[in-house]
């Protein structure tokens, strides 16, 4: 089958030379329209070297079996041949007429902006990748507009204070903005209506602004529920107060394409002259009442409001690379035989969720997918629904397997008694070793349990070093004349070896998530997708109401 990459008449391109190599390795023929990657610094010769056919005729790409693009023209259905497959951001909820036109043409349409929010689909999540770029670029735009430096400076002539940046929302875009602003030396504060993201914010070096009256727990579908009137009033008061003290405000609240108001005109009027607002929700209308989508506005009191809607496109090289990688990951999923034949499996929830049209039928919206990490409520058996009855039986079975509440306490007491008897029956020097061991366990527990999640990877490296010391000590004791010592040393060496090698394997796998496909160790060009653009925070959050982060 032939994959066509048209010239989208913009700075972005749907694939790069490195991802073309992955597509050809799957058995596809790739056709790239001449000049499609020029704005991203990707020349035609690079595509040719990667195995693509570069053509000056734009119709060749549109007439391919599979067409991948970043910008969808209004007449896309007429450009495609019947039976073709289109992969792009299709906005099926906002543009139902386009989906109907594609279905009427007999086109199979896969929407990259409809990827289910589950872990297995992270490597296909174009929206998260673009939100990451937008959050980073928002800080770049703010730094260019701000009349001072983000980081405080100390000179012989005096010192300057760092800029104060306030970020509304800690989704993918918000966390990316936090990381960029912190790296520039700014004093960064952030708020989100979901209190569980406080740790993610703090792991990025920012300060979480706590306001219990404006916060809520995550809802069952992974998004924050709409705010009550009391919560909304408390949130708006918080935004007004923080914006008045900030030099830069970045808003990221975008709820399923709709932007709730987080900064009122009165809040902007209270800000200092020269302050900057970057509204990342401008594509949905804007979080600020004074935002004009696509425009730069200066208010009467001298506040600059940036409502740019093309922030990812302002960094075309890396945005195209991320977009192309997601496309290559998707086609890898759709080509299990690596024979150049696209095979769509609608029984797969990922593929079904993205498929909005097929065989003349509109398949949007897809069946709901339960993605919340929150525990589900036990279903009530109505006696008439077989599914409910089966679920209730499973719940009952699981409850039957649970240990009684007293059993854990009884085992702990029994273990303590046995340990005490063992110490009492041991020689005096052995009792001292038991005391050291007990203190080490207690201290180690409290130290490790208080380490933030962002530091678990370096902590694992420390435990590998400790396990190495244990392994060396165990090897020295294996040759002991005492059978008991030899047995214990063998067990210690085995356990320490498992910990060491397992730690290295986990670290290797994590590092591979952040490597380019052409740097992958196995040479197969596969790359595990990493969400979350918020650095180590692993932001899996999407847009939430009135202060939730944009996806």
Short mmCIF file of C-alpha atoms in Angstrom, two decimals:
data_model
loop_
_atom_site.label_atom_id
_atom_site.label_comp_id
_atom_site.label_asym_id
_atom_site.label_seq_id
_atom_site.Cartn_x
_atom_site.Cartn_y
_atom_site.Cartn_z
CA UNK A 1 0.00 0.00 0.00
CA UNK A 2 1.06 3.57 -0.64
CA UNK A 3 1.15 6.27 2.05
CA UNK A 4 0.82 9.83 0.80
CA UNK A 5 2.16 12.88 2.65
CA UNK A 6 0.67 16.02 1.05
CA UNK A 7 1.99 19.55 1.43
CA UNK A 8 -0.34 20.99 4.06
CA UNK A 9 0.56 24.60 3.14
CA UNK A 10 1.84 25.19 6.65
CA UNK A 11 5.01 24.80 8.69
CA UNK A 12 4.18 21.28 9.88
CA UNK A 13 4.60 18.01 8.02
CA UNK A 14 3.03 14.69 8.95
CA UNK A 15 6.22 12.64 8.78
CA UNK A 16 9.97 13.12 8.92
CA UNK A 17 12.82 11.24 7.24
CA UNK A 18 13.36 9.15 10.38
CA UNK A 19 9.70 8.08 10.50
CA UNK A 20 9.69 7.44 6.75
CA UNK A 21 12.34 4.78 7.42
CA UNK A 22 9.99 3.16 9.92
CA UNK A 23 7.11 3.17 7.46
CA UNK A 24 9.15 1.63 4.66
CA UNK A 25 10.37 -1.02 7.09
CA UNK A 26 6.69 -1.94 7.59
CA UNK A 27 6.41 -2.60 3.85
CA UNK A 28 4.73 0.63 2.75
CA UNK A 29 5.63 2.83 -0.20
CA UNK A 30 5.82 6.45 0.97
CA UNK A 31 5.15 9.41 -1.32
CA UNK A 32 6.03 12.90 -0.07
CA UNK A 33 5.00 16.07 -1.89
CA UNK A 34 8.02 18.18 -2.78
CA UNK A 35 8.66 20.98 -0.29
CA UNK A 36 6.32 19.57 2.36
CA UNK A 37 9.03 19.65 5.03
CA UNK A 38 10.86 22.83 4.01
CA UNK A 39 9.38 24.98 6.78
CA UNK A 40 10.50 22.40 9.35
CA UNK A 41 14.03 22.29 7.94
CA UNK A 42 13.45 18.87 6.37
CA UNK A 43 14.70 18.83 2.80
CA UNK A 44 13.48 16.65 -0.04
CA UNK A 45 16.87 14.94 -0.34
CA UNK A 46 16.57 13.70 3.25
CA UNK A 47 13.24 12.09 2.41
CA UNK A 48 14.71 10.46 -0.69
CA UNK A 49 17.59 9.06 1.34
CA UNK A 50 15.09 7.61 3.82
CA UNK A 51 13.36 5.72 1.02
CA UNK A 52 10.46 8.02 0.07
CA UNK A 53 9.39 9.02 -3.41
CA UNK A 54 9.32 12.83 -3.66
CA UNK A 55 6.85 14.13 -6.24
CA UNK A 56 6.04 17.63 -7.46
CA UNK A 57 2.47 16.61 -8.32
CA UNK A 58 0.30 17.24 -5.20
CA UNK A 59 -2.46 14.95 -6.48
CA UNK A 60 -0.23 11.89 -6.22
CA UNK A 61 -0.15 12.07 -2.41
CA UNK A 62 -3.91 12.65 -2.14
CA UNK A 63 -4.64 9.66 -4.37
CA UNK A 64 -2.67 7.25 -2.16
CA UNK A 65 -4.16 4.30 -0.29
CA UNK A 66 -3.37 5.99 3.04
CA UNK A 67 -3.16 9.77 3.39
CA UNK A 68 -1.63 11.40 6.47
CA UNK A 69 -1.81 15.14 6.98
CA UNK A 70 -1.56 17.77 9.72
CA UNK A 71 -4.11 20.23 8.32
CA UNK A 72 -7.36 18.98 6.83
CA UNK A 73 -8.76 21.05 3.93
CA UNK A 74 -12.48 21.67 3.67
CA UNK A 75 -12.71 19.61 0.47
CA UNK A 76 -10.76 16.67 1.86
CA UNK A 77 -13.49 14.17 0.96
CA UNK A 78 -13.34 15.17 -2.71
CA UNK A 79 -9.54 14.91 -2.81
CA UNK A 80 -9.46 11.34 -1.53
CA UNK A 81 -10.31 8.37 -3.66
CA UNK A 82 -13.13 6.06 -2.49
CA UNK A 83 -11.86 3.35 -0.15
CA UNK A 84 -8.82 5.34 0.97
CA UNK A 85 -7.76 5.75 4.60
CA UNK A 86 -7.28 9.21 6.11
CA UNK A 87 -5.19 9.75 9.25
CA UNK A 88 -5.37 13.29 10.66
CA UNK A 89 -6.82 15.47 13.40
CA UNK A 90 -10.45 15.53 12.32
CA UNK A 91 -12.27 17.16 15.27
CA UNK A 92 -15.22 14.77 14.82
CA UNK A 93 -17.25 16.32 17.62
CA UNK A 94 -16.88 19.87 16.27
CA UNK A 95 -17.06 19.00 12.54
CA UNK A 96 -19.72 16.29 12.14
CA UNK A 97 -20.44 17.40 8.57
CA UNK A 98 -16.86 16.57 7.56
CA UNK A 99 -17.12 13.13 9.15
CA UNK A 100 -20.37 12.52 7.26
CA UNK A 101 -18.75 13.61 3.99
CA UNK A 102 -15.85 11.21 4.51
CA UNK A 103 -18.23 8.37 5.29
CA UNK A 104 -20.27 9.18 2.18
CA UNK A 105 -17.10 8.97 0.10
CA UNK A 106 -16.36 5.51 1.51
CA UNK A 107 -13.24 6.73 3.31
CA UNK A 108 -11.92 5.09 6.45
CA UNK A 109 -11.13 8.02 8.73
CA UNK A 110 -8.89 7.73 11.80
CA UNK A 111 -8.89 10.79 14.07
CA UNK A 112 -5.58 11.38 15.84
CA UNK A 113 -7.36 13.75 18.21
CA UNK A 114 -9.71 10.98 19.36
CA UNK A 115 -7.12 8.63 20.86
CA UNK A 116 -8.57 6.95 23.98
CA UNK A 117 -6.96 8.17 27.18
CA UNK A 118 -5.49 4.85 28.27
CA UNK A 119 -1.88 3.93 28.96
CA UNK A 120 -1.57 1.64 25.93
CA UNK A 121 -2.46 4.50 23.59
CA UNK A 122 0.02 7.05 24.97
CA UNK A 123 2.44 6.62 22.09
CA UNK A 124 -0.34 7.64 19.67
CA UNK A 125 -1.49 10.69 21.63
CA UNK A 126 -0.87 13.61 19.30
CA UNK A 127 -2.87 16.02 21.47
CA UNK A 128 -0.57 15.49 24.44
CA UNK A 129 2.50 15.96 22.26
CA UNK A 130 1.16 19.20 20.79
CA UNK A 131 0.08 20.43 24.23
CA UNK A 132 3.58 19.81 25.49
CA UNK A 133 5.04 21.95 22.71
CA UNK A 134 2.39 24.64 23.27
CA UNK A 135 3.19 24.85 26.99
CA UNK A 136 6.89 25.25 26.29
CA UNK A 137 6.33 27.80 23.54
CA UNK A 138 3.97 29.78 25.79
CA UNK A 139 6.86 30.49 28.13
CA UNK A 140 9.08 31.47 25.19
CA UNK A 141 6.44 33.93 23.97
CA UNK A 142 5.94 35.30 27.47
CA UNK A 143 9.69 35.78 27.96
CA UNK A 144 9.87 37.69 24.67
CA UNK A 145 7.01 40.02 25.70
CA UNK A 146 8.02 40.51 29.32
CA UNK A 147 10.15 43.60 29.84
CA UNK A 148 12.42 41.93 32.37
CA UNK A 149 14.38 38.73 32.89
CA UNK A 150 12.77 35.58 34.22
CA UNK A 151 15.72 34.69 36.45
CA UNK A 152 16.95 37.00 39.20
CA UNK A 153 20.37 38.52 38.60
CA UNK A 154 23.08 39.73 40.99
CA UNK A 155 25.53 42.27 39.56
CA UNK A 156 27.99 44.81 40.87
CA UNK A 157 25.39 47.49 40.23
CA UNK A 158 22.68 45.70 42.20
CA UNK A 159 20.30 42.79 41.92
CA UNK A 160 16.99 42.08 40.21
CA UNK A 161 14.22 39.85 41.48
CA UNK A 162 13.04 36.86 39.47
CA UNK A 163 9.80 37.07 37.56
CA UNK A 164 6.71 35.54 39.14
CA UNK A 165 4.86 33.16 36.83
CA UNK A 166 1.39 31.85 37.68
CA UNK A 167 0.08 28.85 35.72
CA UNK A 168 -3.60 27.93 35.77
CA UNK A 169 -4.01 24.21 35.17
CA UNK A 170 -1.55 21.33 35.57
CA UNK A 171 -2.34 19.17 32.59
CA UNK A 172 0.19 18.35 29.90
CA UNK A 173 0.51 21.95 28.68
CA UNK A 174 0.54 23.36 32.19
CA UNK A 175 3.29 21.04 33.39
CA UNK A 176 5.36 21.80 30.30
CA UNK A 177 5.00 25.51 31.01
CA UNK A 178 5.99 24.94 34.64
CA UNK A 179 9.14 23.12 33.62
CA UNK A 180 10.16 25.75 31.06
CA UNK A 181 9.52 28.71 33.40
CA UNK A 182 11.36 27.03 36.28
CA UNK A 183 14.36 26.27 34.06
CA UNK A 184 14.56 29.98 33.19
CA UNK A 185 14.84 30.83 36.88
CA UNK A 186 11.38 32.26 37.46
CA UNK A 187 9.42 31.92 40.69
CA UNK A 188 6.60 29.66 39.56
CA UNK A 189 3.24 29.10 41.22
CA UNK A 190 0.41 26.95 39.89
CA UNK A 191 -3.14 25.93 40.71
CA UNK A 192 -5.43 23.14 39.55
CA UNK A 193 -8.89 22.22 40.76
CA UNK A 194 -7.65 18.63 41.18
CA UNK A 195 -5.71 18.44 44.45
CA UNK A 196 -4.06 15.15 43.45
CA UNK A 197 -1.81 16.98 40.95
CA UNK A 198 -0.09 18.97 43.71
CA UNK A 199 2.76 16.48 43.82
CA UNK A 200 3.26 16.74 40.06
CA UNK A 201 3.45 20.53 40.30
CA UNK A 202 5.96 20.42 43.13
CA UNK A 203 8.06 17.82 41.31
CA UNK A 204 8.57 20.40 38.56
CA UNK A 205 10.05 22.85 41.06
CA UNK A 206 6.92 25.01 41.28
CA UNK A 207 4.77 25.93 44.26
CA UNK A 208 1.26 24.53 44.45
CA UNK A 209 -1.31 27.13 45.46
CA UNK A 210 -3.77 25.43 47.77
CA UNK A 211 -7.38 26.57 47.90
CA UNK A 212 -9.59 23.80 49.31
CA UNK A 213 -12.79 25.73 48.63
CA UNK A 214 -12.05 25.70 44.89
CA UNK A 215 -10.86 22.10 44.58
CA UNK A 216 -12.59 18.81 43.98
CA UNK A 217 -11.81 15.17 43.49
CA UNK A 218 -11.39 13.63 40.05
CA UNK A 219 -14.57 12.31 38.47
CA UNK A 220 -15.17 8.78 37.25
CA UNK A 221 -14.13 9.41 33.65
CA UNK A 222 -10.69 10.86 34.44
CA UNK A 223 -11.74 14.49 34.06
CA UNK A 224 -12.64 16.94 36.78
CA UNK A 225 -16.37 17.48 37.12
CA UNK A 226 -17.86 20.95 36.54
CA UNK A 227 -17.36 23.29 39.45
CA UNK A 228 -20.22 24.26 41.70
CA UNK A 229 -21.10 27.93 42.02
CA UNK A 230 -19.26 28.14 45.34
CA UNK A 231 -16.16 26.42 43.94
CA UNK A 232 -16.20 28.63 40.85
CA UNK A 233 -16.44 31.80 42.94
CA UNK A 234 -13.52 30.65 45.11
CA UNK A 235 -11.46 29.76 42.03
CA UNK A 236 -12.08 33.13 40.34
CA UNK A 237 -11.11 34.95 43.55
CA UNK A 238 -7.90 32.92 43.68
CA UNK A 239 -7.07 33.67 40.04
CA UNK A 240 -7.65 37.39 40.58
CA UNK A 241 -5.41 37.46 43.64
CA UNK A 242 -2.58 35.46 42.08
CA UNK A 243 -2.72 37.33 38.76
CA UNK A 244 -2.39 40.68 40.53
CA UNK A 245 0.88 39.49 42.10
CA UNK A 246 2.27 37.81 38.98
CA UNK A 247 4.37 39.14 36.13
CA UNK A 248 3.27 36.37 33.75
CA UNK A 249 0.05 34.35 33.78
CA UNK A 250 -0.35 31.25 31.59
CA UNK A 251 -3.85 29.77 31.34
CA UNK A 252 -4.39 26.22 30.06
CA UNK A 253 -7.99 25.31 30.96
CA UNK A 254 -9.58 23.61 27.96
CA UNK A 255 -12.42 21.21 28.67
CA UNK A 256 -13.16 19.01 25.64
CA UNK A 257 -12.51 21.91 23.28
CA UNK A 258 -14.34 24.52 25.37
CA UNK A 259 -12.48 27.19 27.33
CA UNK A 260 -14.04 28.24 30.66
CA UNK A 261 -13.38 31.75 31.94
CA UNK A 262 -10.59 31.88 34.50
CA UNK A 263 -9.48 35.51 34.16
CA UNK A 264 -12.17 38.16 34.13
CA UNK A 265 -11.72 41.67 32.76
CA UNK A 266 -11.65 42.93 36.35
CA UNK A 267 -8.81 40.52 37.17
CA UNK A 268 -6.79 41.80 34.20
CA UNK A 269 -7.46 45.41 35.22
CA UNK A 270 -5.90 44.65 38.61
CA UNK A 271 -2.64 43.39 37.09
CA UNK A 272 0.50 45.48 36.92
CA UNK A 273 1.38 47.33 33.69
CA UNK A 274 3.80 45.28 31.61
CA UNK A 275 2.39 41.97 32.80
CA UNK A 276 1.83 39.23 30.22
CA UNK A 277 -1.01 36.75 29.80
CA UNK A 278 -0.56 33.77 27.47
CA UNK A 279 -3.91 32.10 26.83
CA UNK A 280 -3.31 28.52 25.67
CA UNK A 281 -7.07 27.98 25.51
CA UNK A 282 -7.46 30.57 22.74
CA UNK A 283 -8.41 27.85 20.18
CA UNK A 284 -11.49 27.19 22.34
CA UNK A 285 -12.37 30.86 22.78
CA UNK A 286 -9.92 31.75 25.53
CA UNK A 287 -9.78 31.58 29.33
CA UNK A 288 -9.35 35.35 29.58
CA UNK A 289 -12.32 37.56 28.79
CA UNK A 290 -10.05 39.92 26.84
CA UNK A 291 -8.46 37.23 24.67
CA UNK A 292 -8.86 37.58 20.91
CA UNK A 293 -7.98 34.21 19.32
CA UNK A 294 -4.97 34.54 17.07
CA UNK A 295 -4.21 38.11 18.14
CA UNK A 296 -1.94 40.08 20.47
CA UNK A 297 -3.94 42.53 22.59
CA UNK A 298 -2.69 45.30 24.86
CA UNK A 299 -5.21 46.37 27.50
CA UNK A 300 -5.69 50.01 28.61
CA UNK A 301 -3.64 49.32 31.75
CA UNK A 302 -0.70 47.95 29.74
CA UNK A 303 -1.22 44.18 30.11
CA UNK A 304 -0.28 42.12 27.04
CA UNK A 305 -2.73 39.30 26.26
CA UNK A 306 -1.45 36.72 23.76
CA UNK A 307 -4.16 34.60 22.15
CA UNK A 308 -2.01 32.80 19.60
CA UNK A 309 -3.58 29.60 18.29
CA UNK A 310 -0.54 28.28 16.40
CA UNK A 311 2.00 27.80 19.18
CA UNK A 312 2.96 24.20 18.21
CA UNK A 313 3.40 25.30 14.59
CA UNK A 314 5.90 27.94 15.73
CA UNK A 315 8.29 25.09 16.56
CA UNK A 316 7.77 23.05 13.37
CA UNK A 317 10.85 20.85 13.51
CA UNK A 318 10.14 19.15 16.83
CA UNK A 319 6.37 19.31 16.43
CA UNK A 320 6.62 17.52 13.08
CA UNK A 321 8.95 14.97 14.64
CA UNK A 322 6.49 14.23 17.45
CA UNK A 323 3.55 14.14 15.07
CA UNK A 324 5.37 11.82 12.68
CA UNK A 325 6.40 9.51 15.52
CA UNK A 326 2.79 9.18 16.66
CA UNK A 327 1.74 8.37 13.08
CA UNK A 328 4.49 5.75 12.77
CA UNK A 329 3.42 4.20 16.08
CA UNK A 330 -0.17 4.04 14.84
CA UNK A 331 0.76 2.41 11.53
CA UNK A 332 2.94 -0.07 13.40
CA UNK A 333 -0.17 -1.02 15.38
CA UNK A 334 -2.25 -1.24 12.19
CA UNK A 335 0.32 -3.39 10.36
CA UNK A 336 0.82 -6.47 12.53
CA UNK A 337 2.18 -8.50 9.62
CA UNK A 338 4.70 -5.82 8.58
CA UNK A 339 3.65 -6.56 5.02
CA UNK A 340 2.55 -3.09 3.97
CA UNK A 341 -1.13 -3.95 4.39
CA UNK A 342 -3.19 -1.84 6.81
CA UNK A 343 -5.41 -4.04 8.97
CA UNK A 344 -8.05 -2.29 11.09
CA UNK A 345 -9.31 -4.23 14.12
CA UNK A 346 -12.44 -2.62 15.55
CA UNK A 347 -12.37 -5.05 18.48
CA UNK A 348 -9.32 -3.15 19.73
CA UNK A 349 -10.58 -0.26 21.89
CA UNK A 350 -7.72 1.97 20.73
CA UNK A 351 -8.42 1.47 17.03
CA UNK A 352 -12.18 1.63 17.57
CA UNK A 353 -11.93 4.86 19.52
CA UNK A 354 -10.00 6.55 16.71
CA UNK A 355 -12.16 5.28 13.84
CA UNK A 356 -14.81 7.87 13.03
CA UNK A 357 -15.88 6.59 9.58
CA UNK A 358 -15.68 3.26 7.77
CA UNK A 359 -17.48 1.51 4.91
CA UNK A 360 -19.90 4.39 4.49
CA UNK A 361 -20.88 4.50 8.18
CA UNK A 362 -20.19 7.22 10.74
CA UNK A 363 -18.72 5.54 13.83
CA UNK A 364 -18.54 8.63 16.02
CA UNK A 365 -18.92 8.77 18.97
CA UNK A 366 -17.21 5.53 19.98
CA UNK A 367 -18.31 3.34 22.88
CA UNK A 368 -17.20 4.78 26.24
CA UNK A 369 -13.93 3.56 27.69
CA UNK A 370 -13.48 3.44 31.46
CA UNK A 371 -10.07 5.04 32.10
CA UNK A 372 -10.31 6.38 35.62
CA UNK A 373 -7.82 5.24 38.21
CA UNK A 374 -10.44 5.86 40.86
CA UNK A 375 -11.99 2.70 42.36
CA UNK A 376 -15.28 1.79 40.73
CA UNK A 377 -18.39 1.42 42.81
CA UNK A 378 -19.63 -2.12 43.23
CA UNK A 379 -22.47 -2.68 40.74
CA UNK A 380 -25.86 -3.46 42.14
CA UNK A 381 -27.49 -6.62 40.83
CA UNK A 382 -30.93 -5.90 39.46
CA UNK A 383 -31.69 -9.54 38.77
CA UNK A 384 -32.58 -8.75 35.16
CA UNK A 385 -29.24 -7.73 33.63
CA UNK A 386 -26.83 -10.62 33.17
CA UNK A 387 -23.87 -8.25 33.00
CA UNK A 388 -24.72 -6.68 36.37
CA UNK A 389 -25.25 -10.09 37.93
CA UNK A 390 -21.91 -11.35 36.66
CA UNK A 391 -20.13 -8.24 37.88
CA UNK A 392 -21.76 -8.59 41.27
CA UNK A 393 -20.63 -12.20 41.45
CA UNK A 394 -17.05 -11.19 40.70
CA UNK A 395 -17.19 -8.53 43.40
CA UNK A 396 -18.59 -11.01 45.88
CA UNK A 397 -15.87 -13.49 45.01
CA UNK A 398 -13.17 -10.87 45.50
CA UNK A 399 -14.66 -9.86 48.84
CA UNK A 400 -14.60 -13.50 49.87
CA UNK A 401 -10.89 -13.66 49.13
CA UNK A 402 -10.06 -10.63 51.23
CA UNK A 403 -8.36 -11.32 54.53
CA UNK A 404 -10.28 -10.46 57.68
CA UNK A 405 -9.23 -7.18 59.24
CA UNK A 406 -7.90 -8.90 62.37
CA UNK A 407 -5.70 -11.35 60.45
CA UNK A 408 -3.07 -8.79 59.49
CA UNK A 409 -2.75 -7.54 63.06
CA UNK A 410 -2.52 -11.10 64.39
CA UNK A 411 0.26 -11.96 61.94
CA UNK A 412 2.16 -8.80 62.90
CA UNK A 413 1.92 -9.65 66.62
CA UNK A 414 2.99 -13.25 65.96
CA UNK A 415 5.94 -12.06 63.91
CA UNK A 416 7.00 -9.65 66.66
CA UNK A 417 6.80 -12.42 69.29
CA UNK A 418 8.86 -14.81 67.16
CA UNK A 419 11.45 -12.10 66.51
CA UNK A 420 11.66 -11.40 70.24
CA UNK A 421 12.14 -15.08 71.05
CA UNK A 422 14.83 -15.35 68.38
CA UNK A 423 16.69 -12.38 69.84
CA UNK A 424 16.34 -13.72 73.39
CA UNK A 425 17.76 -17.11 72.38
CA UNK A 426 20.66 -15.62 70.42
CA UNK A 427 24.14 -14.83 71.74
CA UNK A 428 24.79 -11.31 73.00
CA UNK A 429 26.67 -10.17 69.88
CA UNK A 430 23.90 -11.54 67.63
CA UNK A 431 21.29 -9.61 69.60
CA UNK A 432 23.19 -6.44 68.82
CA UNK A 433 23.05 -7.26 65.11
CA UNK A 434 19.28 -7.75 65.36
CA UNK A 435 18.91 -4.32 66.93
CA UNK A 436 20.92 -2.73 64.09
CA UNK A 437 18.80 -4.58 61.54
CA UNK A 438 15.55 -3.45 63.16
CA UNK A 439 16.71 0.18 63.28
CA UNK A 440 17.84 -0.01 59.65
CA UNK A 441 14.42 -1.33 58.58
CA UNK A 442 12.58 1.42 60.46
CA UNK A 443 14.85 4.20 59.20
CA UNK A 444 14.80 2.85 55.64
CA UNK A 445 11.00 2.66 55.65
CA UNK A 446 10.56 6.27 56.76
CA UNK A 447 13.23 7.56 54.38
CA UNK A 448 11.87 5.77 51.29
CA UNK A 449 8.20 6.43 52.07
CA UNK A 450 8.86 10.19 52.17
CA UNK A 451 10.69 10.35 48.82
CA UNK A 452 8.65 12.11 46.13
CA UNK A 453 7.69 10.03 43.10
CA UNK A 454 9.84 12.16 40.82
CA UNK A 455 12.95 10.87 42.64
CA UNK A 456 12.10 7.17 42.55
CA UNK A 457 14.36 6.51 39.56
CA UNK A 458 17.53 7.96 41.19
CA UNK A 459 16.49 6.22 44.41
CA UNK A 460 16.45 2.95 42.49
CA UNK A 461 20.04 3.61 41.46
CA UNK A 462 20.96 4.05 45.13
CA UNK A 463 19.29 0.76 46.04
CA UNK A 464 21.23 -0.93 43.25
CA UNK A 465 24.44 0.29 44.88
CA UNK A 466 23.30 -1.06 48.26
CA UNK A 467 22.40 -4.38 46.65
CA UNK A 468 25.89 -4.48 45.14
CA UNK A 469 27.41 -4.18 48.59
CA UNK A 470 25.12 -6.96 49.82
CA UNK A 471 26.13 -9.13 46.87
CA UNK A 472 29.84 -8.65 47.60
CA UNK A 473 29.34 -9.48 51.28
CA UNK A 474 27.28 -12.55 50.44
CA UNK A 475 29.90 -13.86 48.04
CA UNK A 476 32.55 -13.53 50.74
CA UNK A 477 30.42 -15.56 53.15
CA UNK A 478 29.39 -18.37 50.77
CA UNK A 479 32.61 -20.26 51.53
CA UNK A 480 31.97 -20.21 55.29
CA UNK A 481 32.41 -23.43 57.25
CA UNK A 482 28.92 -22.96 58.71
CA UNK A 483 26.13 -24.49 56.61
CA UNK A 484 23.62 -21.93 57.91
CA UNK A 485 25.87 -19.02 56.94
CA UNK A 486 26.43 -20.51 53.48
CA UNK A 487 22.69 -20.98 52.91
CA UNK A 488 21.87 -17.45 54.05
CA UNK A 489 24.71 -16.02 51.95
CA UNK A 490 23.44 -17.88 48.88
CA UNK A 491 19.92 -16.55 49.40
CA UNK A 492 21.26 -13.02 49.92
CA UNK A 493 23.37 -13.22 46.75
CA UNK A 494 20.39 -14.47 44.73
CA UNK A 495 18.01 -11.77 45.97
CA UNK A 496 20.60 -9.01 45.53
CA UNK A 497 21.36 -10.18 41.99
CA UNK A 498 17.67 -10.11 41.09
CA UNK A 499 17.38 -6.57 42.47
CA UNK A 500 20.48 -5.35 40.62
CA UNK A 501 19.70 -6.85 37.22
CA UNK A 502 16.02 -6.00 37.51
CA UNK A 503 16.89 -2.41 38.38
CA UNK A 504 19.13 -2.08 35.35
CA UNK A 505 16.45 -3.57 33.08
CA UNK A 506 13.82 -1.14 34.38
CA UNK A 507 16.19 1.82 34.01
CA UNK A 508 17.07 0.72 30.47
CA UNK A 509 13.41 0.50 29.55
CA UNK A 510 12.68 3.95 31.00
CA UNK A 511 15.60 5.54 29.15
CA UNK A 512 14.41 4.01 25.87
CA UNK A 513 11.15 5.93 26.22
CA UNK A 514 13.06 9.18 25.70
CA UNK A 515 15.26 8.12 22.79
CA UNK A 516 14.65 8.85 19.15
CA UNK A 517 13.70 5.91 17.02
CA UNK A 518 17.04 5.91 15.22
CA UNK A 519 18.87 5.68 18.55
CA UNK A 520 16.95 2.69 19.87
CA UNK A 521 19.18 -0.13 21.06
CA UNK A 522 17.30 -2.92 19.33
CA UNK A 523 17.53 -1.22 15.94
CA UNK A 524 13.90 -1.96 15.26
CA UNK A 525 12.88 1.65 15.36
CA UNK A 526 10.28 1.11 18.05
CA UNK A 527 9.84 3.72 20.67
CA UNK A 528 7.69 3.57 23.73
CA UNK A 529 5.47 6.62 23.92
CA UNK A 530 5.91 8.89 26.86
CA UNK A 531 2.99 10.99 28.02
CA UNK A 532 3.23 13.81 29.65
CA UNK A 533 5.11 16.23 28.60
CA UNK A 534 5.54 17.57 31.99
CA UNK A 535 9.00 16.04 32.29
CA UNK A 536 9.29 13.40 34.98
CA UNK A 537 5.84 14.15 36.27
CA UNK A 538 4.34 11.93 33.61
CA UNK A 539 1.33 14.08 33.17
CA UNK A 540 -1.60 11.97 32.25
CA UNK A 541 -4.06 14.67 33.02
CA UNK A 542 -6.22 16.32 30.45
CA UNK A 543 -8.27 19.50 30.48
CA UNK A 544 -10.45 20.16 33.48
CA UNK A 545 -13.10 22.67 34.28
CA UNK A 546 -12.14 26.17 35.33
CA UNK A 547 -8.50 25.59 35.96
CA UNK A 548 -7.79 22.10 34.73
CA UNK A 549 -4.86 21.64 32.43
CA UNK A 550 -5.23 21.54 28.68
CA UNK A 551 -4.57 18.20 27.08
#
